[in-house]
Tab-separated table of C-alpha atoms in Angstrom:
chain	number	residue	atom	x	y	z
I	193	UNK	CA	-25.376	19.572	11.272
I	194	UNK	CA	-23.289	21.567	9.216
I	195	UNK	CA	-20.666	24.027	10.252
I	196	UNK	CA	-20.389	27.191	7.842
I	197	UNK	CA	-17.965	29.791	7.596
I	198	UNK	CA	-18.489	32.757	6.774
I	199	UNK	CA	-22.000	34.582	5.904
I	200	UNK	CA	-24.850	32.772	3.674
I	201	UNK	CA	-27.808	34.356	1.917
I	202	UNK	CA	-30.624	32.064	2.161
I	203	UNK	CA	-33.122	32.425	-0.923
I	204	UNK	CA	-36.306	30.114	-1.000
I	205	UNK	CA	-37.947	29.871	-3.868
I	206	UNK	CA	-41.556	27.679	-4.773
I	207	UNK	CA	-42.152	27.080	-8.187
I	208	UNK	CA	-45.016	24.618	-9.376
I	209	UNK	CA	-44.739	23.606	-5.411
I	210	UNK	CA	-41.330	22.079	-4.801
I	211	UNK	CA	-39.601	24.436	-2.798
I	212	UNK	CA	-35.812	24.992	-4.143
I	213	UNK	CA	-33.041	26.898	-1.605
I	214	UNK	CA	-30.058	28.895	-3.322
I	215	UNK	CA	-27.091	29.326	-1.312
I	216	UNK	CA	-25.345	32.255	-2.062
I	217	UNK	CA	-21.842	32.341	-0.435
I	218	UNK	CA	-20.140	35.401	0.191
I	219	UNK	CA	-17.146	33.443	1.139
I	220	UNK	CA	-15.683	30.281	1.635
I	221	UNK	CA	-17.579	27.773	3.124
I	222	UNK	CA	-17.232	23.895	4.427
I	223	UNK	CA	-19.579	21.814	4.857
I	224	UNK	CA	-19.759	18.202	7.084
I	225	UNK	CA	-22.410	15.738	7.195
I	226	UNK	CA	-24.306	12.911	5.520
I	227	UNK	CA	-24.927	12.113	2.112
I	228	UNK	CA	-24.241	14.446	-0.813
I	229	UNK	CA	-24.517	18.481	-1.570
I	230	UNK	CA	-26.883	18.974	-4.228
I	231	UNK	CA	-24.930	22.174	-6.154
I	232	UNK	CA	-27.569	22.800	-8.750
I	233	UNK	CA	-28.833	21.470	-11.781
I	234	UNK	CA	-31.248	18.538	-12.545
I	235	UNK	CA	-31.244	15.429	-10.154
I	236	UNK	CA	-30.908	13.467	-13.150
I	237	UNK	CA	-28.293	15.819	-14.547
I	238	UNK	CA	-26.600	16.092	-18.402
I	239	UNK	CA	-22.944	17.234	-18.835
I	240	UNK	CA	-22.858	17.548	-22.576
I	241	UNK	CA	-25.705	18.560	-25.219
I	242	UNK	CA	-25.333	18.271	-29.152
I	243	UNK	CA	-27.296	19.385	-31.718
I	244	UNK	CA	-28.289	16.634	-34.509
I	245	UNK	CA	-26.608	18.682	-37.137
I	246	UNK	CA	-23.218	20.550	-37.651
I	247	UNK	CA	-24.474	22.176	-40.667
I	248	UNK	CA	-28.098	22.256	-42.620
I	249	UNK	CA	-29.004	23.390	-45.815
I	250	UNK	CA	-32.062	25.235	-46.631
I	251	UNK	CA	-33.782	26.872	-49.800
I	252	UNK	CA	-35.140	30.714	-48.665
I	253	UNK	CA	-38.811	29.996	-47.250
I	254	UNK	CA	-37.729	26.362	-46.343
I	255	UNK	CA	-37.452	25.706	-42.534
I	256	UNK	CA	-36.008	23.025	-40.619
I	257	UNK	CA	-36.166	21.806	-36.483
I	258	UNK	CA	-32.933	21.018	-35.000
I	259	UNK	CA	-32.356	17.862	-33.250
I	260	UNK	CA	-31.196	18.454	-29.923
I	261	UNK	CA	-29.469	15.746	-27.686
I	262	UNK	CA	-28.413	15.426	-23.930
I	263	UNK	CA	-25.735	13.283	-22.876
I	264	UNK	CA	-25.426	11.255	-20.397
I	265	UNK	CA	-28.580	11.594	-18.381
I	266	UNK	CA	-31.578	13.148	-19.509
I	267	UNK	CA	-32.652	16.709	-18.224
I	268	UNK	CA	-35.672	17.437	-16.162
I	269	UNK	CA	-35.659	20.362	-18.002
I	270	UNK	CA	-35.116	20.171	-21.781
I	271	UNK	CA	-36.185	23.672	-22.806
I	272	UNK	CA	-33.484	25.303	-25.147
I	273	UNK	CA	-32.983	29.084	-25.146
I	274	UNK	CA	-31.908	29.739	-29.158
I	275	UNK	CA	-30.464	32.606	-30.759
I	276	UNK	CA	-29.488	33.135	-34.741
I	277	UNK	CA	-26.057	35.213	-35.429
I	278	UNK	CA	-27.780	37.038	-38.987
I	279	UNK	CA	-31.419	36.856	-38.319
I	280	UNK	CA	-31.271	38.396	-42.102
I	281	UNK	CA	-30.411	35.287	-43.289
I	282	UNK	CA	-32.468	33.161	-40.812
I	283	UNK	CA	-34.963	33.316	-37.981
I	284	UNK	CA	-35.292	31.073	-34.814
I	285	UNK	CA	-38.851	29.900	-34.499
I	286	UNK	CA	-38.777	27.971	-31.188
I	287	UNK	CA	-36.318	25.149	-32.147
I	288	UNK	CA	-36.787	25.725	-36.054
I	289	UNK	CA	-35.012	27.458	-38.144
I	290	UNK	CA	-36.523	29.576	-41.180
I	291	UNK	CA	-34.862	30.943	-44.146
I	292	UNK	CA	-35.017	34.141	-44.888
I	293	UNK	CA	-32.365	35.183	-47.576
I	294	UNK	CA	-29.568	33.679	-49.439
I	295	UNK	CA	-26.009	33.534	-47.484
I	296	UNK	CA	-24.728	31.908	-44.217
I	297	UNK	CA	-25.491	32.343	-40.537
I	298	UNK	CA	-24.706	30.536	-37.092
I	299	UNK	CA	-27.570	28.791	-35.009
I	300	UNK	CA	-26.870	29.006	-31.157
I	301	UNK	CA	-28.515	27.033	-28.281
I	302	UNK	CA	-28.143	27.141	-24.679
I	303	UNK	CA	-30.369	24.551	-22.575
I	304	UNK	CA	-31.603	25.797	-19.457
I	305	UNK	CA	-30.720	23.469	-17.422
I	306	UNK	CA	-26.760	24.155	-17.001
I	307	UNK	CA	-26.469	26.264	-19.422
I	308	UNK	CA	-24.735	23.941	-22.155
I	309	UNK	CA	-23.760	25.264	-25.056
I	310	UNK	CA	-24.019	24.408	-29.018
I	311	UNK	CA	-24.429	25.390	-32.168
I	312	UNK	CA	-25.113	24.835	-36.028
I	313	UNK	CA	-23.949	26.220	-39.272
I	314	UNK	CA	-27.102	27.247	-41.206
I	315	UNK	CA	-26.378	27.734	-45.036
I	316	UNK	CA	-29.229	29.583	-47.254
I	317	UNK	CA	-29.636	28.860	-51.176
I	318	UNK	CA	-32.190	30.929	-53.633
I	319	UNK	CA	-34.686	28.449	-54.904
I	320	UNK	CA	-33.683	26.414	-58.106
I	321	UNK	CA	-35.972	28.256	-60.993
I	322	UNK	CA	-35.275	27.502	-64.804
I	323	UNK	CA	-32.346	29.511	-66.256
I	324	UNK	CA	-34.589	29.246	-69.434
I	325	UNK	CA	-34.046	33.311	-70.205
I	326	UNK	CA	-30.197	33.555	-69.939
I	327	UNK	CA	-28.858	31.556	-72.235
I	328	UNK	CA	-29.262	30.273	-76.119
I	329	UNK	CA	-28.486	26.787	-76.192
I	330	UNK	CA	-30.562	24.235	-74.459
I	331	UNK	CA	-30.941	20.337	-74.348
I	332	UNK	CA	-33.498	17.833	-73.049
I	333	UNK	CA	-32.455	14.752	-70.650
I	334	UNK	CA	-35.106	12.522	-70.622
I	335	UNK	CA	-33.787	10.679	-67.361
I	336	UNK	CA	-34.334	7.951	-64.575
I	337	UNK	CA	-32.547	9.504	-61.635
I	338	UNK	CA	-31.653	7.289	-58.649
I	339	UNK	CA	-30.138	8.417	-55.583
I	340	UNK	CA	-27.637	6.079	-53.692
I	341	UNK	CA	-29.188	3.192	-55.875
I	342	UNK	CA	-32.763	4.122	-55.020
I	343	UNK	CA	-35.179	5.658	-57.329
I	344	UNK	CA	-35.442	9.315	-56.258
I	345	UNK	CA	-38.426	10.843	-54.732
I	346	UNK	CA	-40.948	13.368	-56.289
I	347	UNK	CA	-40.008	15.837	-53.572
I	348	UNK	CA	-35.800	15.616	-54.105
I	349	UNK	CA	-34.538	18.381	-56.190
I	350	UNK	CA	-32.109	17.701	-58.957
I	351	UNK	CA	-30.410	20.283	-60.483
I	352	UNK	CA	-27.610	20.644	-63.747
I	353	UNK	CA	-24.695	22.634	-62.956
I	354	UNK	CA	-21.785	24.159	-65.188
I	355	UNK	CA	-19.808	25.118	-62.122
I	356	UNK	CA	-21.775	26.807	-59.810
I	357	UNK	CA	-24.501	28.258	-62.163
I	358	UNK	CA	-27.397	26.329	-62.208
I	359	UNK	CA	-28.218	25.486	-65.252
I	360	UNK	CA	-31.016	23.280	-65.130
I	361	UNK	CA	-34.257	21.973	-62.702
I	362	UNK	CA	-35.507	18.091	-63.159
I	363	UNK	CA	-39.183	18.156	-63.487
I	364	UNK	CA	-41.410	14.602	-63.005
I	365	UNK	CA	-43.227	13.407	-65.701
I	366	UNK	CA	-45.365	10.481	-66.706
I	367	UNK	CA	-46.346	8.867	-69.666
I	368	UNK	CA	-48.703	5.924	-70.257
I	369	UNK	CA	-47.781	4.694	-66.461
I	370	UNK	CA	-44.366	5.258	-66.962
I	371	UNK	CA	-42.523	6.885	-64.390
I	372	UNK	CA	-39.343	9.561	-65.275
I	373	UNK	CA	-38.033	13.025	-64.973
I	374	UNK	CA	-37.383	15.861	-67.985
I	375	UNK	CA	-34.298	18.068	-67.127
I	376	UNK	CA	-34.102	20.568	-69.865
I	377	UNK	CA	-30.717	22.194	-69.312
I	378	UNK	CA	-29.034	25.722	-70.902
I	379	UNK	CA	-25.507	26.733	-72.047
I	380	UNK	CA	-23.745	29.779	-73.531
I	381	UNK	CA	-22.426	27.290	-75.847
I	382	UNK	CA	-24.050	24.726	-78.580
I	383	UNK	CA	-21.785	22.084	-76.987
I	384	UNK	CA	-18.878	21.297	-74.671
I	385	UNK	CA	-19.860	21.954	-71.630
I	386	UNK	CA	-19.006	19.606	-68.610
I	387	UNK	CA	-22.537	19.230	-66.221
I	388	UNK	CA	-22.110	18.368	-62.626
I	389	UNK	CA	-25.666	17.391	-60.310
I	390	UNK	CA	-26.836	18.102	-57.132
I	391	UNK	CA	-29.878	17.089	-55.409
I	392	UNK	CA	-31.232	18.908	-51.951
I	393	UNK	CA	-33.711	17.694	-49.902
I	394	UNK	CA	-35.769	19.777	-47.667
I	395	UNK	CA	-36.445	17.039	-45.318
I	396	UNK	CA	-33.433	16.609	-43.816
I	397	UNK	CA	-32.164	20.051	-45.127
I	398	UNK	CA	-29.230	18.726	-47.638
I	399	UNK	CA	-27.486	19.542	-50.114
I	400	UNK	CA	-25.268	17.076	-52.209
I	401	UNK	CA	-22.792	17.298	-54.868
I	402	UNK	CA	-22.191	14.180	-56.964
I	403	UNK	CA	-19.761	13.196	-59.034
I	404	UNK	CA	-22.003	12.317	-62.188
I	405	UNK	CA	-20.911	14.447	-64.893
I	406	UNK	CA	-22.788	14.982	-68.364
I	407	UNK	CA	-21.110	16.619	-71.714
I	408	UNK	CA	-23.813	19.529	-72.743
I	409	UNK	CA	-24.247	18.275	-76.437
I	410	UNK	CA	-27.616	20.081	-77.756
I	411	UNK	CA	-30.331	17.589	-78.841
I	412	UNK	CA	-31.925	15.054	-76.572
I	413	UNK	CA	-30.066	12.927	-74.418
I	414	UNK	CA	-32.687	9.621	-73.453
I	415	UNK	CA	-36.690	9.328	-74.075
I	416	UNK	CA	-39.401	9.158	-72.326
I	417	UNK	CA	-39.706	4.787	-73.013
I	418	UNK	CA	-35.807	4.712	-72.833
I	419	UNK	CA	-34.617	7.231	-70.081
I	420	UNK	CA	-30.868	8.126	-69.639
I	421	UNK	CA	-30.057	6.708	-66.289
I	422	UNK	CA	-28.586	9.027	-64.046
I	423	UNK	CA	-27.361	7.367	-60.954
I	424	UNK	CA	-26.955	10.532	-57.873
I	425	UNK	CA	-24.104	8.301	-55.670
């Protein structure tokens, strides 16, 4: 029996048949008996949710779900309520995010259950096209392009940049069974420029910098039987 002070609102509520009671105090209230107060929540309740990702990378038209974990219990409930700071730059579709245009928004989510709280850094790239039109100079690297010492996958994007101008777009090719990738990269200059590489994958919506650098000489750098190895670490 439980001995209240104060006045209660008593709300029932059935949904999908299990009958739930809110108790709305209007002021302080004690309660004595056996066993425990439920207060809300889930009977098998979480305290903490993350999302699997601080930060993704997307190309505009790529989209990408969000992992989202629940710590320590699981949630009867795992529904997420989402929301997208610049929907200009991206749109919530359910739990996936799709780009719109180039720049940088925030990804929110709020679970249902206890309203926890999270949220993930969404960054927006143009597509890599072929700089072919902008500048005068160009060279071909006939290459064999690994990534973290594996050969790199047909659906990986490599790209040549001076800077932060892309200057080139790997392309797969083969010849006579042979297996490798033509990056035909531009300059303002015949030679002299220092290349830097990234690679994105849409996958797991990333985008790397690596340290491999390559001296923009004119010419060819590699062939198609002998390929310039171009290790992506």
């Amino acid at each position: 029996m439980s001995n209240m002070m104060g006045s209660m609102n008593i709300v029932w509520k059935r949904v999908t048949g299990v009958v739930f009671v809110t108790f709305q105090l209007l002021c302080c209230a004690t309660f004595v008996g056996c066993g425990d107060f439920w207060e809300g929540g889930d009977p098998v309740s979480a305290t903490s949710m993350t999302l699997g990702r601080d930060t993704i990378d997307l190309m505009v038209g790529d989209r990408f779900k969000i992992p989202v974990m629940f710590a320590p219990g699981e949630p009867a409930n795992h529904s997420v309520w989402w929301d997208m700071d610049n929907e200009d730059v991206a749109v919530m579709a359910h739990d996936t995010v799709v780009a719109m245009t180039e720049g940088t928004t925030t990804a929110y989510a709020v679970s249902v259950s206890n309203q926890l709280e999270a949220s993930c850094v969404v960054n927006v790239w143009p597509r890599w096209l072929d700089p072919y039109s902008e500048y005068p100079y160009d060279m071909v690297v006939y290459a064999d392009i690994t990534l973290y010492g594996q050969p790199a996958a047909d659906d990986i994007y490599v790209g040549a940049f001076w800077g932060n101008e892309l200057r080139g777009v790997a392309r797969a090719m083969e010849s006579q069974g042979r297996h490798y990738t033509v990056i035909r990269i531009w300059s303002d200059n015949e030679r002299g420029d220092i290349l830097t590489f990234r690679h994105y994958d849409p996958d797991s919506a990333r985008m790397v910098n690596h340290q491999a650098q390559l001296i923009f000489t004119g010419g060819a750098v590699g062939t198609p039987s002998e390929p310039y190895g171009l290790a992506l670490d």
